[in-house]
Short mmCIF file of C-alpha atoms and ligand atoms in Angstrom, two decimals:
data_model
loop_
_atom_site.label_atom_id
_atom_site.label_comp_id
_atom_site.label_asym_id
_atom_site.label_seq_id
_atom_site.Cartn_x
_atom_site.Cartn_y
_atom_site.Cartn_z
CA MET A 1 2.36 15.59 -38.82
CA THR A 2 4.27 17.22 -41.63
CA ASN A 3 5.78 20.64 -41.18
CA LYS A 4 6.58 20.90 -44.86
CA LEU A 5 4.12 23.37 -46.27
CA THR A 6 3.76 25.06 -49.63
CA PHE A 7 2.46 28.62 -49.92
CA VAL A 8 1.14 31.02 -52.50
CA ILE A 9 1.01 34.70 -51.57
CA LEU A 10 -1.41 37.27 -52.92
CA SER A 11 0.04 40.49 -51.65
CA ASN A 12 -0.83 44.17 -52.00
CA GLY A 13 2.50 45.78 -52.56
CA LEU A 14 6.10 44.67 -52.42
CA GLU A 15 6.59 45.55 -48.79
CA ASN A 16 3.94 43.16 -47.49
CA PHE A 17 5.17 40.47 -49.84
CA LYS A 18 8.76 40.78 -48.63
CA GLU A 19 7.67 40.71 -45.03
CA LEU A 20 5.58 37.55 -45.47
CA ARG A 21 8.30 35.85 -47.47
CA ALA A 22 10.88 36.69 -44.80
CA ALA A 23 8.60 35.24 -42.11
CA LEU A 24 8.16 32.04 -44.08
CA ALA A 25 11.92 31.83 -44.66
CA THR A 26 12.34 31.33 -40.90
CA ARG A 27 10.43 28.00 -41.14
CA GLU A 28 12.54 25.16 -42.42
CA GLY A 29 9.75 23.30 -44.21
CA ALA A 30 8.01 26.29 -45.81
CA ARG A 31 8.22 26.89 -49.55
CA VAL A 32 6.73 29.84 -51.41
CA LEU A 33 5.63 28.57 -54.82
CA VAL A 34 4.23 31.76 -56.31
CA GLY A 35 3.66 35.32 -55.19
CA GLY A 36 2.07 38.32 -56.84
CA ASP A 37 -0.31 41.25 -56.65
CA ASP A 38 -2.65 40.24 -59.43
CA ALA A 39 -5.50 38.02 -58.23
CA GLU A 40 -6.36 36.93 -61.79
CA GLN A 41 -2.84 35.61 -62.27
CA VAL A 42 -2.46 34.09 -58.84
CA PHE A 43 -5.76 32.18 -58.77
CA PRO A 44 -4.99 29.77 -61.67
CA GLU A 45 -1.63 29.05 -60.01
CA ILE A 46 -3.46 27.99 -56.85
CA GLU A 47 -5.67 25.68 -58.89
CA ARG A 48 -2.66 24.26 -60.69
CA LEU A 49 -0.25 23.90 -57.78
CA ALA A 50 -2.76 23.11 -55.01
CA PRO A 51 -0.55 24.69 -52.29
CA ASN A 52 -1.19 23.85 -48.65
CA ALA A 53 -1.94 27.47 -47.89
CA CYS A 54 -2.51 30.82 -49.50
CA ILE A 55 -1.72 34.06 -47.66
CA VAL A 56 -3.85 36.99 -48.77
CA ALA A 57 -2.58 40.39 -47.67
CA LEU A 58 -5.46 42.84 -47.25
CA GLY A 59 -5.00 46.56 -47.79
CA ALA A 60 -6.88 49.60 -46.57
CA GLU A 61 -9.70 48.63 -48.94
CA PRO A 62 -10.00 44.93 -48.35
CA GLU A 63 -13.06 44.13 -50.54
CA ALA A 64 -11.21 42.72 -53.56
CA GLY A 65 -8.94 40.67 -51.28
CA LEU A 66 -11.92 39.27 -49.38
CA ARG A 67 -13.62 38.28 -52.64
CA PHE A 68 -10.45 36.42 -53.53
CA VAL A 69 -10.51 34.66 -50.14
CA GLU A 70 -14.11 33.58 -50.80
CA ARG A 71 -13.17 32.23 -54.22
CA VAL A 72 -10.21 30.20 -52.96
CA ALA A 73 -12.19 28.87 -49.97
CA ARG A 74 -15.02 27.81 -52.30
CA GLU A 75 -13.08 26.45 -55.26
CA CYS A 76 -9.88 25.16 -53.65
CA PRO A 77 -11.07 23.88 -50.26
CA ARG A 78 -7.88 21.89 -49.68
CA THR A 79 -5.83 25.10 -49.60
CA ALA A 80 -6.00 26.87 -46.23
CA VAL A 81 -6.46 30.64 -46.56
CA ILE A 82 -4.65 32.99 -44.16
CA CYS A 83 -5.54 36.67 -44.17
CA ALA A 84 -2.82 39.16 -43.24
CA SER A 85 -3.44 42.82 -42.54
CA ARG A 86 -2.11 45.87 -40.74
CA ASP A 87 -5.71 46.53 -39.78
CA ALA A 88 -6.48 44.01 -37.04
CA SER A 89 -9.83 45.52 -36.04
CA PRO A 90 -12.51 43.04 -34.95
CA ASP A 91 -14.46 44.03 -38.07
CA THR A 92 -11.63 43.05 -40.47
CA ILE A 93 -10.93 39.81 -38.61
CA LEU A 94 -14.63 38.90 -38.65
CA ARG A 95 -14.99 39.65 -42.36
CA SER A 96 -11.90 37.56 -43.11
CA ILE A 97 -13.24 34.59 -41.19
CA ARG A 98 -16.69 34.95 -42.78
CA ALA A 99 -15.07 34.99 -46.25
CA GLY A 100 -13.48 31.62 -45.47
CA ALA A 101 -10.04 32.41 -43.99
CA ARG A 102 -8.85 29.82 -41.48
CA GLU A 103 -6.33 32.15 -39.79
CA PHE A 104 -5.61 35.83 -39.37
CA LEU A 105 -2.10 37.23 -39.17
CA ARG A 106 -1.34 40.73 -37.96
CA LEU A 107 1.18 42.80 -39.89
CA PRO A 108 3.92 43.54 -39.16
CA VAL A 109 4.56 39.90 -38.41
CA ARG A 110 5.06 38.99 -34.75
CA PRO A 111 7.26 35.85 -34.59
CA GLU A 112 5.28 34.10 -31.86
CA GLU A 113 1.96 34.72 -33.51
CA PHE A 114 3.39 33.61 -36.84
CA ALA A 115 4.62 30.36 -35.23
CA THR A 116 1.10 29.64 -33.94
CA VAL A 117 -0.54 30.36 -37.30
CA TYR A 118 2.03 28.17 -39.05
CA GLN A 119 1.47 25.33 -36.61
CA ARG A 120 -2.32 25.51 -36.95
CA THR A 121 -2.03 25.54 -40.73
CA ALA A 122 0.18 22.42 -40.55
CA GLU A 123 -2.49 20.76 -38.40
CA PHE A 124 -5.19 21.65 -40.91
CA CYS A 125 -3.15 20.17 -43.75
CA ALA A 126 -2.39 16.98 -41.83
CA VAL A 127 -6.07 16.10 -41.57
CA GLN A 128 -6.92 16.84 -45.22
CA PRO A 129 -8.10 13.73 -47.04
CA GLU A 130 -5.91 12.51 -49.88
CA ALA A 131 -6.48 14.15 -53.22
CA PRO A 132 -9.21 12.36 -55.13
CA LYS A 133 -7.78 9.72 -57.42
CA LYS A 134 -7.66 10.15 -61.15
CA ARG A 135 -10.07 8.10 -63.24
CA GLY A 136 -8.56 7.56 -66.65
CA ARG A 137 -10.56 6.26 -69.58
CA VAL A 138 -10.39 2.62 -70.62
CA LEU A 139 -10.34 2.03 -74.36
CA SER A 140 -10.38 -1.51 -75.74
CA VAL A 141 -9.46 -2.28 -79.33
CA PHE A 142 -11.30 -5.47 -80.14
CA SER A 143 -12.10 -7.84 -82.93
CA SER A 144 -13.67 -11.26 -82.54
CA LYS A 145 -11.56 -12.37 -85.49
CA GLY A 146 -7.76 -12.52 -85.38
CA GLY A 147 -5.52 -10.81 -87.91
CA THR A 148 -7.66 -7.72 -88.51
CA GLY A 149 -4.99 -5.43 -87.01
CA THR A 150 -6.25 -4.81 -83.46
CA THR A 151 -2.78 -4.90 -81.92
CA PHE A 152 -1.45 -2.62 -84.64
CA ILE A 153 -4.27 -0.11 -84.08
CA ALA A 154 -4.13 -0.34 -80.27
CA THR A 155 -0.40 0.42 -80.27
CA ASN A 156 -0.71 3.37 -82.61
CA VAL A 157 -3.75 4.88 -80.92
CA ALA A 158 -1.97 4.61 -77.55
CA ALA A 159 1.16 6.24 -78.99
CA ALA A 160 -0.89 9.02 -80.58
CA LEU A 161 -2.76 10.00 -77.39
CA ARG A 162 0.30 11.78 -75.94
CA GLN A 163 -1.11 11.90 -72.42
CA PRO A 164 -0.12 9.46 -69.66
CA THR A 165 -1.21 6.17 -71.22
CA VAL A 166 -0.67 2.50 -70.45
CA LEU A 167 -1.16 -0.31 -72.92
CA LEU A 168 -2.49 -3.49 -71.36
CA ASP A 169 -1.78 -6.76 -73.17
CA LEU A 170 -4.62 -9.15 -72.38
CA ASN A 171 -3.54 -11.78 -74.89
CA LEU A 172 -2.46 -13.68 -71.82
CA GLN A 173 -1.23 -16.80 -73.59
CA ALA A 174 0.65 -15.19 -76.45
CA GLY A 175 0.84 -11.42 -76.03
CA ASP A 176 3.15 -9.65 -78.44
CA LEU A 177 2.73 -5.97 -77.57
CA GLY A 178 6.36 -5.82 -76.42
CA LEU A 179 7.44 -6.52 -80.01
CA PHE A 180 5.17 -3.79 -81.40
CA LEU A 181 6.78 -1.32 -78.96
CA GLY A 182 10.35 -2.60 -79.32
CA VAL A 183 10.71 -3.35 -75.62
CA GLU A 184 11.58 -6.46 -73.62
CA PRO A 185 9.36 -6.51 -70.56
CA LYS A 186 10.86 -8.05 -67.43
CA PHE A 187 7.55 -8.05 -65.57
CA SER A 188 3.98 -8.64 -66.57
CA ILE A 189 0.37 -8.48 -65.44
CA ALA A 190 1.00 -11.83 -63.68
CA ASP A 191 3.45 -10.11 -61.27
CA LEU A 192 0.95 -7.37 -60.55
CA VAL A 193 -1.87 -9.87 -59.97
CA GLU A 194 0.34 -11.82 -57.58
CA ASN A 195 1.01 -8.64 -55.57
CA LEU A 196 -2.33 -6.86 -55.88
CA HIS A 197 -2.68 -6.66 -52.09
CA ARG A 198 0.36 -4.40 -51.82
CA ALA A 199 0.21 -2.55 -55.13
CA ASP A 200 1.25 1.06 -54.69
CA ASP A 201 2.67 3.63 -57.12
CA GLN A 202 6.21 2.40 -56.77
CA LEU A 203 5.44 -1.28 -57.19
CA LEU A 204 3.21 -0.62 -60.17
CA ARG A 205 5.90 1.50 -61.80
CA SER A 206 8.38 -1.35 -61.44
CA TYR A 207 6.01 -3.71 -63.32
CA LEU A 208 5.40 -1.34 -66.22
CA THR A 209 7.79 -1.29 -69.18
CA PRO A 210 8.31 2.27 -70.44
CA HIS A 211 8.29 2.86 -74.20
CA LYS A 212 8.46 6.66 -74.44
CA GLU A 213 7.27 9.65 -72.49
CA ASN A 214 3.61 9.13 -71.60
CA LEU A 215 3.47 5.54 -72.85
CA ALA A 216 4.20 2.36 -70.93
CA LEU A 217 3.23 -1.29 -71.31
CA LEU A 218 1.80 -3.75 -68.84
CA ALA A 219 2.87 -6.87 -70.68
CA ALA A 220 1.30 -10.29 -70.98
CA PRO A 221 3.00 -13.06 -68.98
CA ARG A 222 6.12 -14.50 -70.51
CA GLU A 223 5.28 -17.98 -69.30
CA ALA A 224 1.89 -19.07 -70.57
CA ASP A 225 1.49 -21.07 -67.32
CA SER A 226 1.28 -17.99 -65.12
CA ALA A 227 -1.62 -16.75 -67.24
CA ASP A 228 -3.76 -19.56 -65.79
CA ASP A 229 -3.84 -17.86 -62.40
CA ILE A 230 -5.30 -14.65 -63.78
CA GLU A 231 -9.05 -14.36 -63.39
CA ALA A 232 -11.69 -11.88 -64.48
CA GLU A 233 -11.81 -10.33 -61.00
CA HIS A 234 -8.06 -9.63 -61.23
CA VAL A 235 -8.51 -7.87 -64.55
CA PHE A 236 -11.15 -5.71 -62.95
CA GLN A 237 -8.76 -4.71 -60.15
CA VAL A 238 -5.80 -4.21 -62.49
CA LEU A 239 -7.83 -1.85 -64.67
CA GLU A 240 -8.88 0.14 -61.61
CA ILE A 241 -5.26 0.48 -60.46
CA LEU A 242 -4.10 1.51 -63.93
CA ARG A 243 -6.83 4.06 -64.56
CA GLU A 244 -6.16 5.73 -61.22
CA ARG A 245 -2.67 6.55 -62.43
CA HIS A 246 -3.04 7.18 -66.17
CA ASP A 247 -5.25 9.30 -68.38
CA TYR A 248 -5.84 6.32 -70.68
CA VAL A 249 -5.66 2.56 -70.46
CA VAL A 250 -5.63 1.07 -73.96
CA VAL A 251 -6.45 -2.64 -73.87
CA ASP A 252 -5.52 -5.22 -76.49
CA PRO A 253 -7.79 -8.17 -75.60
CA GLN A 254 -8.08 -11.63 -77.10
CA HIS A 255 -10.35 -12.35 -80.02
CA THR A 256 -12.85 -14.39 -78.03
CA PHE A 257 -15.66 -13.59 -75.60
CA ASP A 258 -13.96 -15.29 -72.65
CA ALA A 259 -14.35 -14.06 -69.07
CA ILE A 260 -11.08 -12.08 -69.10
CA THR A 261 -11.98 -10.26 -72.31
CA LEU A 262 -15.52 -9.56 -71.11
CA ALA A 263 -14.20 -8.17 -67.82
CA ALA A 264 -12.14 -5.67 -69.82
CA LEU A 265 -14.90 -4.85 -72.31
CA ASP A 266 -17.44 -4.35 -69.50
CA GLN A 267 -15.14 -1.86 -67.86
CA SER A 268 -14.25 -0.03 -71.06
CA ASP A 269 -15.56 3.46 -71.70
CA GLU A 270 -14.99 2.95 -75.40
CA ILE A 271 -14.63 -0.12 -77.59
CA VAL A 272 -13.02 0.19 -80.99
CA LEU A 273 -14.38 -2.68 -83.05
CA VAL A 274 -11.91 -3.42 -85.84
CA LEU A 275 -12.87 -5.17 -89.04
CA THR A 276 -11.50 -5.66 -92.50
CA LEU A 277 -13.76 -5.51 -95.54
CA ASP A 278 -14.15 -9.21 -96.15
CA ILE A 279 -17.25 -11.27 -95.56
CA PRO A 280 -15.96 -13.35 -92.60
CA ALA A 281 -14.80 -10.21 -90.77
CA ILE A 282 -18.06 -8.37 -91.46
CA ARG A 283 -20.08 -11.35 -90.24
CA SER A 284 -17.96 -11.66 -87.16
CA THR A 285 -18.39 -7.93 -86.43
CA GLN A 286 -22.14 -8.21 -86.81
CA ARG A 287 -22.17 -11.07 -84.30
CA ALA A 288 -20.01 -9.07 -81.90
CA LEU A 289 -22.43 -6.13 -82.12
CA GLN A 290 -25.34 -8.49 -81.38
CA ILE A 291 -23.49 -9.82 -78.33
CA PHE A 292 -22.74 -6.28 -77.15
CA ASP A 293 -26.43 -5.40 -77.55
CA ARG A 294 -27.37 -8.41 -75.46
CA LEU A 295 -24.83 -7.41 -72.83
CA GLY A 296 -26.54 -4.03 -72.70
CA TYR A 297 -23.55 -1.99 -73.93
CA PRO A 298 -24.77 1.37 -75.14
CA ARG A 299 -24.08 1.85 -78.85
CA HIS A 300 -22.27 5.14 -78.20
CA LYS A 301 -19.50 3.13 -76.53
CA LEU A 302 -18.90 1.17 -79.76
CA HIS A 303 -16.85 2.54 -82.65
CA VAL A 304 -16.48 0.50 -85.81
CA VAL A 305 -13.15 1.03 -87.53
CA VAL A 306 -12.32 -0.43 -90.93
CA ASN A 307 -8.70 -1.50 -91.23
CA ARG A 308 -6.79 -2.34 -94.39
CA PHE A 309 -9.14 -0.19 -96.38
CA SER A 310 -8.48 -0.10 -100.10
CA LYS A 311 -10.12 1.30 -103.17
CA GLN A 312 -9.67 -2.09 -104.76
CA ILE A 313 -12.21 -3.73 -102.47
CA ASP A 314 -15.42 -4.21 -104.36
CA LEU A 315 -17.86 -3.53 -101.57
CA ASP A 316 -20.32 -0.74 -100.88
CA LEU A 317 -19.60 0.78 -97.49
CA ARG A 318 -23.17 2.02 -97.02
CA GLN A 319 -24.39 -1.50 -97.48
CA VAL A 320 -21.91 -2.71 -94.88
CA GLU A 321 -23.08 -0.01 -92.47
CA ARG A 322 -26.72 -0.97 -93.05
CA PHE A 323 -25.87 -4.60 -92.47
CA LEU A 324 -24.07 -3.81 -89.20
CA GLY A 325 -26.61 -1.21 -88.11
CA GLU A 326 -23.66 1.00 -87.18
CA ARG A 327 -21.82 3.86 -88.86
CA VAL A 328 -18.15 3.38 -89.61
CA ALA A 329 -16.26 5.77 -87.34
CA GLY A 330 -12.79 5.51 -88.85
CA TYR A 331 -10.71 4.06 -91.65
CA VAL A 332 -7.13 2.91 -91.85
CA GLN A 333 -5.93 2.26 -95.33
CA SER A 334 -4.08 -0.84 -96.36
CA ASP A 335 -0.35 -0.31 -96.49
CA TYR A 336 1.30 -3.58 -95.71
CA LYS A 337 4.87 -2.43 -96.27
CA THR A 338 4.62 0.57 -93.97
CA ALA A 339 2.67 -1.37 -91.33
CA VAL A 340 5.06 -4.32 -91.26
CA ASN A 341 8.13 -2.08 -91.29
CA SER A 342 6.91 -0.23 -88.24
CA ILE A 343 6.13 -3.49 -86.44
CA ASN A 344 9.55 -4.93 -87.32
CA LEU A 345 11.14 -1.71 -86.13
CA GLY A 346 9.22 -1.88 -82.84
CA GLN A 347 8.10 1.72 -83.34
CA PRO A 348 4.44 2.73 -83.65
CA LEU A 349 3.91 4.18 -87.09
CA VAL A 350 2.52 7.45 -85.73
CA ASP A 351 6.06 8.05 -84.41
CA SER A 352 8.24 6.33 -87.03
CA GLU A 353 6.39 7.65 -90.10
CA PRO A 354 4.28 10.52 -88.78
CA GLN A 355 3.86 12.05 -92.26
CA SER A 356 2.39 8.92 -93.84
CA LYS A 357 -1.28 8.82 -94.75
CA ILE A 358 -1.84 5.78 -92.59
CA ALA A 359 -0.35 7.61 -89.55
CA THR A 360 -2.72 10.53 -90.16
CA GLU A 361 -5.68 8.17 -90.19
CA LEU A 362 -4.52 6.50 -86.98
CA ARG A 363 -4.10 9.90 -85.31
CA GLU A 364 -7.63 10.85 -86.37
CA ILE A 365 -8.95 7.75 -84.62
CA ALA A 366 -6.99 8.62 -81.46
CA ALA A 367 -8.32 12.18 -81.59
CA ARG A 368 -11.88 10.86 -81.27
CA PHE A 369 -11.00 9.59 -77.80
CA SER A 370 -8.61 12.29 -76.67
CA THR A 371 -9.92 14.58 -73.97
CA SER A 372 -7.20 17.16 -74.62
CA ALA A 373 -7.33 17.37 -78.41
CA PRO A 374 -10.61 18.47 -79.96
CA ALA A 375 -12.44 15.34 -81.08
CA ALA A 376 -12.34 14.75 -84.78
CA PRO A 377 -15.81 15.05 -86.25
CA ALA A 378 -17.50 11.75 -87.01
CA ARG A 379 -16.04 11.65 -90.42
CA GLU A 380 -16.83 9.96 -93.62
CA PRO A 381 -13.94 8.72 -95.65
CA ARG A 382 -12.70 11.24 -98.12
CA ARG A 383 -15.32 11.87 -100.75
CA GLY A 384 -13.19 10.47 -103.53
CA ARG A 385 -12.96 7.13 -101.87
CA LEU A 386 -16.60 6.87 -100.91
CA SER A 387 -17.87 7.86 -104.29
CA ALA A 388 -15.58 5.30 -105.77
CA PHE A 389 -17.53 2.78 -103.72
CA PHE A 390 -20.88 4.21 -104.67
CA ARG A 391 -19.98 4.01 -108.30
CA LYS A 392 -19.29 0.37 -107.84
CA GLU A 393 -22.75 -0.21 -106.45
CA LYS A 394 -24.08 -1.45 -109.67
CA ALA A 395 -21.01 -3.40 -110.54
CA ALA A 396 -21.45 -7.05 -111.15
CA GLY A 397 -19.42 -8.17 -108.14
CA GLU A 398 -21.64 -6.18 -105.81
CA LYS A 399 -24.57 -8.46 -106.31
CA ALA A 400 -22.61 -11.42 -105.15
CA VAL A 401 -21.41 -9.55 -102.04
CA SER A 402 -24.93 -8.36 -101.35
CA SER A 403 -26.37 -11.82 -101.48
CA GLN A 404 -23.64 -13.12 -99.20
CA LEU A 405 -24.38 -10.41 -96.64
CA SER A 406 -28.12 -11.05 -96.70
CA ALA A 407 -27.53 -14.77 -96.46
CA VAL A 408 -25.75 -14.31 -93.15
CA GLY A 409 -27.99 -11.46 -91.91
N1 ADP B 501 -3.61 -1.01 -92.25
C1 ADP B 501 -2.84 -2.08 -92.50
N2 ADP B 501 -2.32 -2.26 -93.73
C2 ADP B 501 -1.58 -3.34 -93.98
N3 ADP B 501 -1.29 -4.29 -93.11
C3 ADP B 501 -1.78 -4.18 -91.88
C4 ADP B 501 -2.58 -3.07 -91.50
N4 ADP B 501 -2.92 -3.23 -90.20
C5 ADP B 501 -2.37 -4.37 -89.79
N5 ADP B 501 -1.68 -4.96 -90.79
C6 ADP B 501 -0.95 -6.20 -90.72
O1 ADP B 501 -1.82 -7.22 -90.28
C7 ADP B 501 -1.11 -8.15 -89.49
C8 ADP B 501 -1.91 -8.48 -88.27
O2 ADP B 501 -1.98 -7.35 -87.42
P1 ADP B 501 -2.21 -7.49 -85.86
O3 ADP B 501 -2.31 -6.13 -85.33
O4 ADP B 501 -1.21 -8.41 -85.26
O5 ADP B 501 -3.66 -8.19 -85.87
P2 ADP B 501 -4.51 -8.76 -84.65
O6 ADP B 501 -3.94 -8.21 -83.40
O7 ADP B 501 -5.91 -8.28 -84.90
O8 ADP B 501 -4.42 -10.24 -84.75
C9 ADP B 501 0.24 -7.55 -89.20
O9 ADP B 501 1.22 -8.21 -89.95
C10 ADP B 501 0.14 -6.13 -89.68
O10 ADP B 501 1.31 -5.70 -90.27
MG1 MG B 502 -3.09 -9.12 -81.75
#
């Protein structure tokens, strides 16, 4: 049993606070994290710091203190509440216990009694279940056609989230996320899969390759051979392990509907479906949406993003949306030079060229999935660009595009 305990003190006056702090100072493992008189300031600290115990000193009028005890007992049940008072009448003790206090300490502090209360608090903490695990969101950036920019978008979205995020490279045979992040991974998903039975925080950390604060990579195997041992069930377990320890897992899967990819897509909370505005990519996206429908994925989990967008493309976006049966949720303009430079530099563009237009568009896509930043409204592309498309509706080329779309539809 641990005797290392953390405390927060809600006192009523400096004298009581000093007395309680002095008593705690006699215990080697005790640490006072926060102390104060103001319940409204102290309560959020208890929520944030989750101390083992909270000592509430009650005054001559204990009502406000007892309400605080009730609140902590109800909302922070893993923190043991100890009431302390100069009034040790049966009535005060009973009211403290009824409010949810686990212990009662008479003031002034009597060393023997304090030792007992401390010991009983340590016992209470020792039997507390572990804190519930985190459950981060899994976001896959997918295209059933190669070369549309999924890896580029996955890297930038992950870098733009700015909360603990891990990028998972599921291109098991030829993953290149390390290059996009400018890192040389020593370990990969294959090492984690081999040691799944003993994966703990420390081991996992040793397999991740850090890129910057809040962003690390779980790389694809260096040897294509070791990818053969990875199965869908492993991907399932790896994603569970990763999401327990990160706010986001951004997955860069292969461009096929193989078992590994499907394991990741099944488990994803969100799927960004990337396409470029050319007929093969639009067709391929339509097929992917049909497959997702058949798999029973709810449409709200799917987000179509157009990459390499350009005013020069002679295609009506509304027509594309009608054809896909899905609104376009985001756009990333075509800027080959900037995109390739950032890849060659091994720095996501949202960091290396944060002011660029393309970085702003990538950040807007990330903001849709961020739980901390307010979600960007489902946006249409800037009016100028859309109307440029609408104007082209009657253009000669449009007819040809239209007939190609209906031919495949
Ligand atoms: N918005 C963009 N504008 C210009 N080029 C882009 C854009 N997005 C991606 N590219 C380029 O497309 C190529 C393929 O991107 P990549 O992310 O590797 O595609 P995928 O992972 O879908 O195969 C890269 O050379 C990249 O520089
Ligand atoms: Mg790729």
